[in-house]
mmCIF file of C-alpha atoms and ligand atoms in Angstrom:
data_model
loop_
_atom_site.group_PDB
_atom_site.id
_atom_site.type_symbol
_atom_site.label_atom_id
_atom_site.label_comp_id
_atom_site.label_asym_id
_atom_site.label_seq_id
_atom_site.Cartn_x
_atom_site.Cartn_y
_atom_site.Cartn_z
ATOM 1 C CA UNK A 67 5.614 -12.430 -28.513
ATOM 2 C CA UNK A 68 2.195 -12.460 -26.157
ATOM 3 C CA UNK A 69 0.143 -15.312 -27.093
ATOM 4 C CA UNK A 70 -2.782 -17.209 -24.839
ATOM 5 C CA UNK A 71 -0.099 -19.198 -22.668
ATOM 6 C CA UNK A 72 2.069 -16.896 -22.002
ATOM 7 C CA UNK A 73 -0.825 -13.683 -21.267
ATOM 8 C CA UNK A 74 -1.386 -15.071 -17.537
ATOM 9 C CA UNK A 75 2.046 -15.176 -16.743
ATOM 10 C CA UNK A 76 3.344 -11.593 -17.878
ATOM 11 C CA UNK A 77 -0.161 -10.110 -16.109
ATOM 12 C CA UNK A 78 0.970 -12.527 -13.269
ATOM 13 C CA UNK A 79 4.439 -10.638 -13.447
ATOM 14 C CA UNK A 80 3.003 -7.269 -13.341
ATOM 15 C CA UNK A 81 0.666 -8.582 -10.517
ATOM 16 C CA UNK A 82 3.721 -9.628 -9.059
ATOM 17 C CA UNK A 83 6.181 -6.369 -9.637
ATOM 18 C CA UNK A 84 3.252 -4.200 -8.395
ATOM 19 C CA UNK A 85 3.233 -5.754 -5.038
ATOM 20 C CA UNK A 86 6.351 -3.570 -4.759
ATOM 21 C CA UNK A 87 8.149 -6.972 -2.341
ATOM 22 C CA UNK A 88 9.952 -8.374 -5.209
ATOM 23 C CA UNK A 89 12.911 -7.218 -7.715
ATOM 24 C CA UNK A 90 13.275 -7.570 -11.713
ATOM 25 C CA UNK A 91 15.964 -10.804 -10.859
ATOM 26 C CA UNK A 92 13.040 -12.082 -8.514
ATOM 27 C CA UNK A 93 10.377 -11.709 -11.603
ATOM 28 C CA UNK A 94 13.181 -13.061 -14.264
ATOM 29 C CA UNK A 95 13.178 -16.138 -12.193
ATOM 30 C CA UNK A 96 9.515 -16.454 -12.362
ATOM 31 C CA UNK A 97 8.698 -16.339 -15.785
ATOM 32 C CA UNK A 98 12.082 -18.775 -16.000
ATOM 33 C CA UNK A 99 10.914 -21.352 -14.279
ATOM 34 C CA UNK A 100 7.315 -20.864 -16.204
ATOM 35 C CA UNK A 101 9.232 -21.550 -19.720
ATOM 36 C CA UNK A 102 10.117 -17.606 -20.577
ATOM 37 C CA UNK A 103 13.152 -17.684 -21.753
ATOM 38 C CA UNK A 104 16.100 -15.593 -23.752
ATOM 39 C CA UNK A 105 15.906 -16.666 -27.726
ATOM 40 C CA UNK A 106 19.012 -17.668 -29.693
ATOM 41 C CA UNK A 107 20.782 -14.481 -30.882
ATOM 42 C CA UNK A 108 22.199 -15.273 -34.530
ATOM 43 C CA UNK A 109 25.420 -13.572 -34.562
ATOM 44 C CA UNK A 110 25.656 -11.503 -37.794
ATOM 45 C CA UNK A 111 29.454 -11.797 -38.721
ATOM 46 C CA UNK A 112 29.710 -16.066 -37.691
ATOM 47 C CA UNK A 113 26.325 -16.749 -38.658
ATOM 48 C CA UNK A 114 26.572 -18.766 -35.506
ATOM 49 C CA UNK A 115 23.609 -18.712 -33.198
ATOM 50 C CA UNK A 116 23.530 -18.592 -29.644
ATOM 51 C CA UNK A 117 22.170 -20.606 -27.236
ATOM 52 C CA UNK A 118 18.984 -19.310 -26.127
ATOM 53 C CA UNK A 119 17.184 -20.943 -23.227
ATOM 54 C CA UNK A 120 18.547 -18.473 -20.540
ATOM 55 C CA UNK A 121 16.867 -16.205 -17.912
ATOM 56 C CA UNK A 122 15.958 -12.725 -18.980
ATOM 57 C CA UNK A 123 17.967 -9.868 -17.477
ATOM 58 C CA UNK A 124 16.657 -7.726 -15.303
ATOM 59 C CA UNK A 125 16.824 -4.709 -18.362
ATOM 60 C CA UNK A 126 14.668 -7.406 -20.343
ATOM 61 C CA UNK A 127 12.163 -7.657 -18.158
ATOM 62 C CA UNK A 128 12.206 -3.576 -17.050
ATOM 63 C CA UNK A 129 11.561 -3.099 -21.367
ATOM 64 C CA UNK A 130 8.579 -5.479 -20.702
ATOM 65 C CA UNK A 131 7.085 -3.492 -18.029
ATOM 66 C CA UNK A 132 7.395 0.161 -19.678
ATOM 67 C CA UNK A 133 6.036 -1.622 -22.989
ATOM 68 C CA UNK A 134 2.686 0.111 -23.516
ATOM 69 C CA UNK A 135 1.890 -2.581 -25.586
ATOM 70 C CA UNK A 136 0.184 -4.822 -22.896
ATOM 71 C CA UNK A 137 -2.412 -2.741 -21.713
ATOM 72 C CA UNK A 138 -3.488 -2.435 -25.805
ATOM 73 C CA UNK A 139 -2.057 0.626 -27.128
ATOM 74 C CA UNK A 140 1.372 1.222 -29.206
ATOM 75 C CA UNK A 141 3.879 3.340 -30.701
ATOM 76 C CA UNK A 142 4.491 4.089 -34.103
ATOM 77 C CA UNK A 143 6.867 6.720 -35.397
ATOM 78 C CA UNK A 144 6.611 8.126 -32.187
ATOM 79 C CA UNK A 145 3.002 8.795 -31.895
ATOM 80 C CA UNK A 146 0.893 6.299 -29.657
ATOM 81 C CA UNK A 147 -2.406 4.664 -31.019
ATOM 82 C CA UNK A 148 -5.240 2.964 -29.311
ATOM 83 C CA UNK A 149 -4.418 -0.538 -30.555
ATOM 84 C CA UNK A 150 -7.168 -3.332 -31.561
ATOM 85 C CA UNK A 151 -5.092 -6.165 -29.931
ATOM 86 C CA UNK A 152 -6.773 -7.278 -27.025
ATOM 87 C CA UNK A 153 -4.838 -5.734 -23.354
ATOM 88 C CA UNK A 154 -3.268 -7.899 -21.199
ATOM 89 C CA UNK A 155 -3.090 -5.977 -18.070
ATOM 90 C CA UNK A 156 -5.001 -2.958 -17.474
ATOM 91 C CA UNK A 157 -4.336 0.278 -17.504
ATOM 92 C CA UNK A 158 -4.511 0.899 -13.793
ATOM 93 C CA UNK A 159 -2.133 -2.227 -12.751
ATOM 94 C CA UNK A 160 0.844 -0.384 -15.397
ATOM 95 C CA UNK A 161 0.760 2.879 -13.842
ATOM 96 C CA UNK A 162 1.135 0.701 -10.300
ATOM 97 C CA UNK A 163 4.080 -1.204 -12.172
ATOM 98 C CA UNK A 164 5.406 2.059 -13.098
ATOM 99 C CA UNK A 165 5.403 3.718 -9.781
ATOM 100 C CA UNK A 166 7.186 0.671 -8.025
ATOM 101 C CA UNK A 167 9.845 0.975 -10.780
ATOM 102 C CA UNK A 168 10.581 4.532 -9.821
ATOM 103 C CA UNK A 169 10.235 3.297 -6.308
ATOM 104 C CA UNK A 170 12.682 0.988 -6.476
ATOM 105 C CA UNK A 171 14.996 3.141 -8.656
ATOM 106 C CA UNK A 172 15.967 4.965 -5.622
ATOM 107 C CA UNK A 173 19.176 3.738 -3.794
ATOM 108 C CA UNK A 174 18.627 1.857 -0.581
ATOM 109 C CA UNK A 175 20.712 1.581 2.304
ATOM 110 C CA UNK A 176 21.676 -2.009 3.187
ATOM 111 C CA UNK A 177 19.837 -2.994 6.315
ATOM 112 C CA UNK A 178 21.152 -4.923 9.969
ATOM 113 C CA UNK A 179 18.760 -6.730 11.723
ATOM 114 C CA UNK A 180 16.625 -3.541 13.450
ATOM 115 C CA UNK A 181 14.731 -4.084 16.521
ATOM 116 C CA UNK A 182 10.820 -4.625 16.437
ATOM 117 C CA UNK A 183 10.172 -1.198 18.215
ATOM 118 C CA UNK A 184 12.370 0.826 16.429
ATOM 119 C CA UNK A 185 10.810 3.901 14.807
ATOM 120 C CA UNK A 186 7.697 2.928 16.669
ATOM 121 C CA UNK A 187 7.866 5.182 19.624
ATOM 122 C CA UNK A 188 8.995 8.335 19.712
ATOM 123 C CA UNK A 189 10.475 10.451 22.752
ATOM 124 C CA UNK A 190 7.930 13.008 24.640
ATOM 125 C CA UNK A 191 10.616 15.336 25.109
ATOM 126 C CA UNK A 192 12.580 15.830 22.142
ATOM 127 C CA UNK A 193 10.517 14.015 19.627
ATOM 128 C CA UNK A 194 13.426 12.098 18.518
ATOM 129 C CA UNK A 195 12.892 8.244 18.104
ATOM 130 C CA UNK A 196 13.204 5.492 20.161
ATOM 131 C CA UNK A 197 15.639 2.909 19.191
ATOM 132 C CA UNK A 198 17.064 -0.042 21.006
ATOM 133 C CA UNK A 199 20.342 -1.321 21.362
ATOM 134 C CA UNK A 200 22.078 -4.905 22.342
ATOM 135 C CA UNK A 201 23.703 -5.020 25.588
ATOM 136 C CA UNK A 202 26.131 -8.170 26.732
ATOM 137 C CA UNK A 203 27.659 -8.333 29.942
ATOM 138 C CA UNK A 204 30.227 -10.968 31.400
ATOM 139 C CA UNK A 205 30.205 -11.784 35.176
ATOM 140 C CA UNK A 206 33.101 -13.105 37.008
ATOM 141 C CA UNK A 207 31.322 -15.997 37.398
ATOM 142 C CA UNK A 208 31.855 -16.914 33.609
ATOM 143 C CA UNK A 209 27.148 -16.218 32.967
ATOM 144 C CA UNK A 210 26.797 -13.370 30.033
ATOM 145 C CA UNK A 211 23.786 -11.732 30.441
ATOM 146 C CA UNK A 212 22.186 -10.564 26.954
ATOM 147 C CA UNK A 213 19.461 -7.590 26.940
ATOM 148 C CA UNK A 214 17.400 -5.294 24.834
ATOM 149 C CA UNK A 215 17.390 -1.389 26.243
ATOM 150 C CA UNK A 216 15.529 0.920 23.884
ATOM 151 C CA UNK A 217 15.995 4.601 24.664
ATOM 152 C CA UNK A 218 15.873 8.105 22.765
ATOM 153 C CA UNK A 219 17.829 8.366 19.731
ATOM 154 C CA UNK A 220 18.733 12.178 20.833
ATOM 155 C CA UNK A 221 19.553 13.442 17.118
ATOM 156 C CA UNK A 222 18.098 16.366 17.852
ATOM 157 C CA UNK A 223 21.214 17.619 20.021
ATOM 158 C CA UNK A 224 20.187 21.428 20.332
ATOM 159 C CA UNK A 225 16.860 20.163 22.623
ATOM 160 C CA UNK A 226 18.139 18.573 25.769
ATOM 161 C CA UNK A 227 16.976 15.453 26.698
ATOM 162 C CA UNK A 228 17.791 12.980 29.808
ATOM 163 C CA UNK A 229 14.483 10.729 28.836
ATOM 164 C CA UNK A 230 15.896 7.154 31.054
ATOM 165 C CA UNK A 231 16.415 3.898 28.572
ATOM 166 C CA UNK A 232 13.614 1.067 28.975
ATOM 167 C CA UNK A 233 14.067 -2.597 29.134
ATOM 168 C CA UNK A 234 12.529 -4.313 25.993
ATOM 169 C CA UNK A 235 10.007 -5.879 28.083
ATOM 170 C CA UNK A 236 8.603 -2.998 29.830
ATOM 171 C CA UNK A 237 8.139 -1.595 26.525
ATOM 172 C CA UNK A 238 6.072 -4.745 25.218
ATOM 173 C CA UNK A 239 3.813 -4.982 28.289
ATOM 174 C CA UNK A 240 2.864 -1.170 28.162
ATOM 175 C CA UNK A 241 2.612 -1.091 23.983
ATOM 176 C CA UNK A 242 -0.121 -4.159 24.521
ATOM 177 C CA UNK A 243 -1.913 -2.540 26.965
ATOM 178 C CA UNK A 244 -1.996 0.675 24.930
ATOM 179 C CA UNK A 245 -3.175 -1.247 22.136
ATOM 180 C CA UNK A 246 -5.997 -3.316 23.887
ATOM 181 C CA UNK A 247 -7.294 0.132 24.236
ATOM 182 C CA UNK A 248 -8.173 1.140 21.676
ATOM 183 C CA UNK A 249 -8.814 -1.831 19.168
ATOM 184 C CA UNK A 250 -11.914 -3.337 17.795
ATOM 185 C CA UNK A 251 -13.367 -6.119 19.798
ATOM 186 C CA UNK A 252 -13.499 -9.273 18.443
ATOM 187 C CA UNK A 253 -16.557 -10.135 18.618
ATOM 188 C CA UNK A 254 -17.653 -6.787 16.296
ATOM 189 C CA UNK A 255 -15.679 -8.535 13.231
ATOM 190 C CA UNK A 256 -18.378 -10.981 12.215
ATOM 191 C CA UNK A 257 -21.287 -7.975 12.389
ATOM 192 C CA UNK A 258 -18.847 -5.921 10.526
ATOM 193 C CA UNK A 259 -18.712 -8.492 7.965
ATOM 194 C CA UNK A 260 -21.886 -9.693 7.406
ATOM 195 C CA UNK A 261 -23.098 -5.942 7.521
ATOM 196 C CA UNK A 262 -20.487 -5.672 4.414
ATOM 197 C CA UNK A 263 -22.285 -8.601 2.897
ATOM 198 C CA UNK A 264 -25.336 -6.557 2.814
ATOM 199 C CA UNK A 265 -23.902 -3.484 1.709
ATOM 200 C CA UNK A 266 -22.508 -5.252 -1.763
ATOM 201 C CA UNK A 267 -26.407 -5.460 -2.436
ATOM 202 C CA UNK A 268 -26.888 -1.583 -2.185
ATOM 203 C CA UNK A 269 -23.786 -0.198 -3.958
ATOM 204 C CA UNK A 270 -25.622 0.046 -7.129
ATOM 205 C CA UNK A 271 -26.144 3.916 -7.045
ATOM 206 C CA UNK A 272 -22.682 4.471 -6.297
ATOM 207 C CA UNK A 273 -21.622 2.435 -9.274
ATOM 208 C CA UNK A 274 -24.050 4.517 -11.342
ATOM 209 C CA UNK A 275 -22.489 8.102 -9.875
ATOM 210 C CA UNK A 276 -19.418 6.933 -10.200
ATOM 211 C CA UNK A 277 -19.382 6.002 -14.033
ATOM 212 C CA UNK A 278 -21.372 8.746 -14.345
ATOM 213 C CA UNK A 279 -18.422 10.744 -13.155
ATOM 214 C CA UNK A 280 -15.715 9.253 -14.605
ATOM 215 C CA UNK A 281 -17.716 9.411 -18.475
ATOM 216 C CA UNK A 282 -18.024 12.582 -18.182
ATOM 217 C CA UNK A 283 -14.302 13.220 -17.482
ATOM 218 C CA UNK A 284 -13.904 10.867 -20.553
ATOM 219 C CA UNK A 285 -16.280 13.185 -22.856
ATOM 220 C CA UNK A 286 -14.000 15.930 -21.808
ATOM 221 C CA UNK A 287 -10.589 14.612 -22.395
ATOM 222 C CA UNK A 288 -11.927 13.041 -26.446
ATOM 223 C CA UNK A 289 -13.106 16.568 -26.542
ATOM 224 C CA UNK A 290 -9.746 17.920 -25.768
ATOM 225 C CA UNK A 291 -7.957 15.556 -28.351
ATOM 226 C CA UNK A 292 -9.803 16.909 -30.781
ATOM 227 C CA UNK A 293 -9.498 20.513 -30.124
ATOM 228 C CA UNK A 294 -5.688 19.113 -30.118
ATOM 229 C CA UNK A 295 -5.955 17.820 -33.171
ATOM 230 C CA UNK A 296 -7.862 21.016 -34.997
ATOM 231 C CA UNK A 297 -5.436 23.177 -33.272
ATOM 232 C CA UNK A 298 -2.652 20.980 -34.969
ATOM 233 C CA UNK A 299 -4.069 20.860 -38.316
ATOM 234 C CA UNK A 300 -4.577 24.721 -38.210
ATOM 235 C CA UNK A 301 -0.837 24.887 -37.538
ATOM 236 C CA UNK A 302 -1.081 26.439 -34.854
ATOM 237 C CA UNK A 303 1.118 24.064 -32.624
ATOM 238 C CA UNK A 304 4.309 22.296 -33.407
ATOM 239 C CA UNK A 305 4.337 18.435 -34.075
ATOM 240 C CA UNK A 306 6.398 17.713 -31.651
ATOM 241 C CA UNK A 307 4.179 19.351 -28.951
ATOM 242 C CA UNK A 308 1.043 17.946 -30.945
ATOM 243 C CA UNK A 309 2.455 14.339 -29.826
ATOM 244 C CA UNK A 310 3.822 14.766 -26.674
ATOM 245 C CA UNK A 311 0.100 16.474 -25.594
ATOM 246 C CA UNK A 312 -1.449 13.597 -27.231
ATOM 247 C CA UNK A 313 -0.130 11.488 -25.822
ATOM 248 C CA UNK A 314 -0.771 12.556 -21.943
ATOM 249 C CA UNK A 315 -4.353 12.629 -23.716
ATOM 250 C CA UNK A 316 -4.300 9.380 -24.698
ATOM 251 C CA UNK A 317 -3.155 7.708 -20.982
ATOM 252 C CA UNK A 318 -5.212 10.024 -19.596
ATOM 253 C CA UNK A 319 -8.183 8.235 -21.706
ATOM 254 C CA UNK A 320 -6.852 4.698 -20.979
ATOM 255 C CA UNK A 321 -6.646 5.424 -17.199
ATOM 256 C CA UNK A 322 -10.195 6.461 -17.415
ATOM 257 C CA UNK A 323 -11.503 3.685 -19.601
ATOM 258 C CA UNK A 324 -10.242 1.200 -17.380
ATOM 259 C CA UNK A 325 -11.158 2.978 -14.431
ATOM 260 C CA UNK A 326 -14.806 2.893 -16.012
ATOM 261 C CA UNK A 327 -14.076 -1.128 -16.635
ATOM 262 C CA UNK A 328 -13.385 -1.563 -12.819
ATOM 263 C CA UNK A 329 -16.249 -0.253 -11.342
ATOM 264 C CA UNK A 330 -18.703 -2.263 -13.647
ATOM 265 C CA UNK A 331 -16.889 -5.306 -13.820
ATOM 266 C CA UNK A 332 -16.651 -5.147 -9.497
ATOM 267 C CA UNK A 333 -18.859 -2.306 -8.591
ATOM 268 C CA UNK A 334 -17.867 -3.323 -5.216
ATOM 269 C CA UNK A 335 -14.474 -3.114 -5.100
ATOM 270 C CA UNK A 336 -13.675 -1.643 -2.324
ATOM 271 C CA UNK A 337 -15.427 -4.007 -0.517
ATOM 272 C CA UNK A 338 -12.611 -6.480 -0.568
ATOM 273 C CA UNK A 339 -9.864 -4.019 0.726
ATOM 274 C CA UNK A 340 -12.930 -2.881 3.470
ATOM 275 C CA UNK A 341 -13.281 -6.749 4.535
ATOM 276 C CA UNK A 342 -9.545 -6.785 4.819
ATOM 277 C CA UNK A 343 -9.826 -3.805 6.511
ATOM 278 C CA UNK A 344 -12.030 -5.424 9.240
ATOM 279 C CA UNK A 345 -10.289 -8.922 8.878
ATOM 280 C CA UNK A 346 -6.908 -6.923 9.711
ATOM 281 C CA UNK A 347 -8.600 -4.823 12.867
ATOM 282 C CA UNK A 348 -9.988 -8.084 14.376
ATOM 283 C CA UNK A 349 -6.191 -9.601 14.110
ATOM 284 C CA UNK A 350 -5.061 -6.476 16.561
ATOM 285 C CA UNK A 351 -6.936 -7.938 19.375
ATOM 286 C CA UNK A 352 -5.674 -11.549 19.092
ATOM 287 C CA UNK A 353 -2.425 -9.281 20.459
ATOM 288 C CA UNK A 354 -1.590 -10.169 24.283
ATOM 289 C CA UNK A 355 1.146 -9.636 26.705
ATOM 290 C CA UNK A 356 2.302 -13.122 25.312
ATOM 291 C CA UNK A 357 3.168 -12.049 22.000
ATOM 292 C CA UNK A 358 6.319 -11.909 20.129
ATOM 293 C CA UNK A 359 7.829 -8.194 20.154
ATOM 294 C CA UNK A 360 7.466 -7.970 16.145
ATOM 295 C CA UNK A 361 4.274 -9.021 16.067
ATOM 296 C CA UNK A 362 3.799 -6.403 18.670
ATOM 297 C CA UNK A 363 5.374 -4.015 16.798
ATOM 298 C CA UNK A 364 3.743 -5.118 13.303
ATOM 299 C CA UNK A 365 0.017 -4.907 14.744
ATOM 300 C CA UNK A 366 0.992 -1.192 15.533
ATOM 301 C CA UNK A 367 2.214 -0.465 12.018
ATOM 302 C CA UNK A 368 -0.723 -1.706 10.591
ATOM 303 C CA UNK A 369 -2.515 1.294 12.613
ATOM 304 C CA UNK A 370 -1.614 4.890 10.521
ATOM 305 C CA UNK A 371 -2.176 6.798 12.937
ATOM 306 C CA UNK A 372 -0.905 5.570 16.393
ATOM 307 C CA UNK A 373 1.432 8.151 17.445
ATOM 308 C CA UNK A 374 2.924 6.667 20.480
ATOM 309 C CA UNK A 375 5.306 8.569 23.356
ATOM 310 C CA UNK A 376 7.603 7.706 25.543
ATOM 311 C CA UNK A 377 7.863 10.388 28.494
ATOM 312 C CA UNK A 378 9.276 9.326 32.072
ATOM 313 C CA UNK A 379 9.095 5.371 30.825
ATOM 314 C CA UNK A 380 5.654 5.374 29.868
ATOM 315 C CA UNK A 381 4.267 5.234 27.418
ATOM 316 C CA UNK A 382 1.223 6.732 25.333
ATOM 317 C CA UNK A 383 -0.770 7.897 22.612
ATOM 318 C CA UNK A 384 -0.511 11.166 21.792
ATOM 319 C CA UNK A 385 -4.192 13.209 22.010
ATOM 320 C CA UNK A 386 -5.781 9.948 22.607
ATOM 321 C CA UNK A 387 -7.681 10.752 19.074
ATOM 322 C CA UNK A 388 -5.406 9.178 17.343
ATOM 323 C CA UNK A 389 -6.541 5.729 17.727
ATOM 324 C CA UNK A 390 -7.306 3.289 15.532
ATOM 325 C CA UNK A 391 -10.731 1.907 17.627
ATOM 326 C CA UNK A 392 -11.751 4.644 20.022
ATOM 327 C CA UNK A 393 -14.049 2.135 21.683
ATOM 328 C CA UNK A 394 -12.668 0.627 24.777
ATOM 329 C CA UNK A 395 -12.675 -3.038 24.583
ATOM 330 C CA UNK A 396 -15.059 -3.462 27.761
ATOM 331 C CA UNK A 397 -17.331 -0.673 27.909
ATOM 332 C CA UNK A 398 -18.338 -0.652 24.215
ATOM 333 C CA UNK A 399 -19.560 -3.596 23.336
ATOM 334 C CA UNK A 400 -23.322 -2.515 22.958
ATOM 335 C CA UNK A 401 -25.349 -2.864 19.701
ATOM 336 C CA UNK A 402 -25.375 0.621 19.518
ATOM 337 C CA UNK A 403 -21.660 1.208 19.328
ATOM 338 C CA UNK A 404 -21.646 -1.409 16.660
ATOM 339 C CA UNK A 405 -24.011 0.287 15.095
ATOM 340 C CA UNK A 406 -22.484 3.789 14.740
ATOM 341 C CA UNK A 407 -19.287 2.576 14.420
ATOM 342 C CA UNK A 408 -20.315 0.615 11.371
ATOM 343 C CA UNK A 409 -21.678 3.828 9.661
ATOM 344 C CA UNK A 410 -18.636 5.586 10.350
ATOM 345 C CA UNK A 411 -16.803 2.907 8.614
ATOM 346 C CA UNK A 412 -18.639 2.826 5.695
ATOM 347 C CA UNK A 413 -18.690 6.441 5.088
ATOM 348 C CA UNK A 414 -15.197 6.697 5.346
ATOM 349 C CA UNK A 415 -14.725 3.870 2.632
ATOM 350 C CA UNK A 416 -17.239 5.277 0.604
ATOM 351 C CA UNK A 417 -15.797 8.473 0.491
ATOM 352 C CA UNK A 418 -12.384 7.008 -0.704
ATOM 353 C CA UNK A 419 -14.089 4.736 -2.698
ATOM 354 C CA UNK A 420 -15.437 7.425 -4.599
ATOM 355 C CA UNK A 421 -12.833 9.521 -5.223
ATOM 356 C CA UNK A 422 -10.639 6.606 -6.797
ATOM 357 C CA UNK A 423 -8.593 5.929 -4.141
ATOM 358 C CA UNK A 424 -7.901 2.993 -1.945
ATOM 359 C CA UNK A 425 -9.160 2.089 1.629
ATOM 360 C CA UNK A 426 -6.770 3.941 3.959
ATOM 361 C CA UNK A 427 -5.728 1.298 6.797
ATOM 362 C CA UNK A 428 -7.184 3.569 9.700
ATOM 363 C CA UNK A 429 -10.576 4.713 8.043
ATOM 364 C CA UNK A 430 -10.618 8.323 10.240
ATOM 365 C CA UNK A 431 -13.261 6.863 12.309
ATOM 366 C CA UNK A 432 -12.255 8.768 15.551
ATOM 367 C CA UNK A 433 -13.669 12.414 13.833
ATOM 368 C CA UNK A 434 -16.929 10.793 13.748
ATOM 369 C CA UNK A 435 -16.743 9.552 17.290
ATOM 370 C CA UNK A 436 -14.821 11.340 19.633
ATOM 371 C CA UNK A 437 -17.625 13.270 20.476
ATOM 372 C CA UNK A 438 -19.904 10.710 21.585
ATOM 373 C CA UNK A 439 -17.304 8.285 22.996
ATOM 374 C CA UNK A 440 -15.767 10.560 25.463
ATOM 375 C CA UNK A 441 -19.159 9.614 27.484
ATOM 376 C CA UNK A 442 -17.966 5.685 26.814
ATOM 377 C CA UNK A 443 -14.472 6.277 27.704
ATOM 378 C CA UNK A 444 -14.995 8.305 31.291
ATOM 379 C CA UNK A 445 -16.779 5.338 32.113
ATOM 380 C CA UNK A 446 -14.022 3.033 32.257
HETATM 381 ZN ZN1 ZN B 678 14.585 12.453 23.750
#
């Protein structure tokens, strides 16, 4: 079974899975070519034994990921029990395997090669997206001309729309200039970071509020399992209910122990996605009108909340509060802005740090700013 080798590389499969890029072939393959293999199946009427040596199936490895097992508890006769093997993975990094196997349950459609701006842009007047299409054209001269048009989907047939097609081009040119408005400039990325540096050295209360939090949701849910348990010993629920309430109980536990485990083992771990965070914002200004259309396209997807138009072939963001920076790149550049915009930052983060969840790739800065940037932004 799960001994010291082989520990890294099933956590390194889960790691792997939970990434959600790669399929249960893709992992098979992996743990393959690290030595995991299929055992020799003794065949009970020959008495002959197979083989052995092959790659796991993609079944095989789906058992291993729904096995409870590796993040230290187990089943016996139906019930599950907090087991005194030591985990493997941790509670938090199973439910994430378990979500990308419902994930990629679903059926998806087989792809062709989409254009970059696709589903980027949509139309200002029926909402509908803009999509682009191939065009080839032979002169009588013998040239073919190849081009990119993108242009309103119209699926929405019952709102009339005559919004004119736009050459791919166009459409770069105007989605980098919409972009240079509103990201971070470069320059802020190394005070962001240090700044984040510092903070690491102050986190210490939040650590303490937050396992303060989380042990008291962990006093309540023992209590509840034992309430469960009197209630079941008074006969006053079924078995059958008795373990199917015990054991939500019981992940419910595990989920918080481990939670518990994160924040004191990293009490700053949010910092990491946070200095991604900033990392990933300074990597939307080293976009120019030189770029290549899906890298374009992929520094706008990296911003939630861009919510571009197209209306009379140009383009914009809608509300102009939906931007990912609301600082323009040349008026802002002022301690000050840094300043504030750094606080904004890290309450956002905190915030979501706090609650459990995971840095949100457009920390809602703008609600914190608008306000005192319009004066910044009539300026330019
Ligand atoms: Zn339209």
């Amino acid at each position: 079974m799960v001994n010291k080798k082989t520990a890294p590389l099933v956590r390194a499969a889960f790691e792997r899975y939970a990434r959600g890029d790669q399929r249960l072939d893709d992992i098979a393959e992996f743990l393959f070519q690290n030595g995991i293999k299929t055992h020799g199946i003794r065949n009970r009427t020959t008495g002959k034994k197979s083989a052995g040596g092959k790659k796991w199936t993609a079944d095989r490895v789906k058992n291993m990921f729904n096995d409870i097992f590796y993040y230290g508890d187990f089943k016996y006769a139906g019930e599950i029990y907090a087991g005194k093997q030591p985990a493997i993975i941790d509670k938090l990094l199973f439910d994430k395997v378990q979500r990308t196997l419902a994930d990629r349950g679903r059926v998806h459609k087989p792809k062709s090669e989409p254009l970059p701006f696709n589903r980027l842009v949509r139309c200002g007047n029926c909402g509908c997206f803009v999509t682009g299409s191939h065009k080839v054209r032979q002169q009588k001269n013998g040239n073919v001309h190849h081009w990119v048009y993108y242009r309103c989907s119209h699926n929405k047939k019952s709102v009339p729309c005559r919004e004119p097609e736009l050459r791919d081009y166009d459409l770069a040119e105007q989605l980098v200039t919409v972009l240079r408005s509103f990201t971070m400039p470069c320059k802020w990325g190394d005070f962001f970071l240090s700044r984040l540096a510092d903070n690491e050295l102050v986190t210490k209360n939040d650590t303490d509020l937050l396992v303060a939090r989380h042990s008291g949701e962990l006093d309540e849910v023992n209590a509840k399992i034992k309430r469960l348990f009197d209630a079941y010993l008074d006969g006053d629920i079924d078995q059958d209910s008795y373990r199917e309430r015990r054991a939500d109980l019981l992940s419910n536990k595990k989920s918080l122990e481990a939670k518990i485990e994160r924040v004191l083992v990293g009490a700053d771990f949010w910092v990491e996605p946070m200095r991604n965070w900033v990392k990933n914002a300074v990597s939307l200004c080293e976009i120019g009108f030189d770029s290549q259309h899906a890298d374009i396209a992929s520094a706008f997807r990296k911003i939630d909340g861009s919510n571009l138009f197209l209306q009379n072939k140009k383009i914009a963001a809608a509300g102009g509060s939906k931007s990912h920076f609301p600082f323009p790149n040349t008026a802002a550049a002022s301690g000050a802005a840094e300043k504030n915009s750094w606080q904004a930052l890290c309450a956002a983060n905190a915030n979501t740090a706090l609650s459990g969840g995971k840095i949100p790739k457009d920390p809602d800065l703008v609600h914190h700013h608008s306000r005192s940037l319009h004066t910044t932004q009539a300026r330019r």
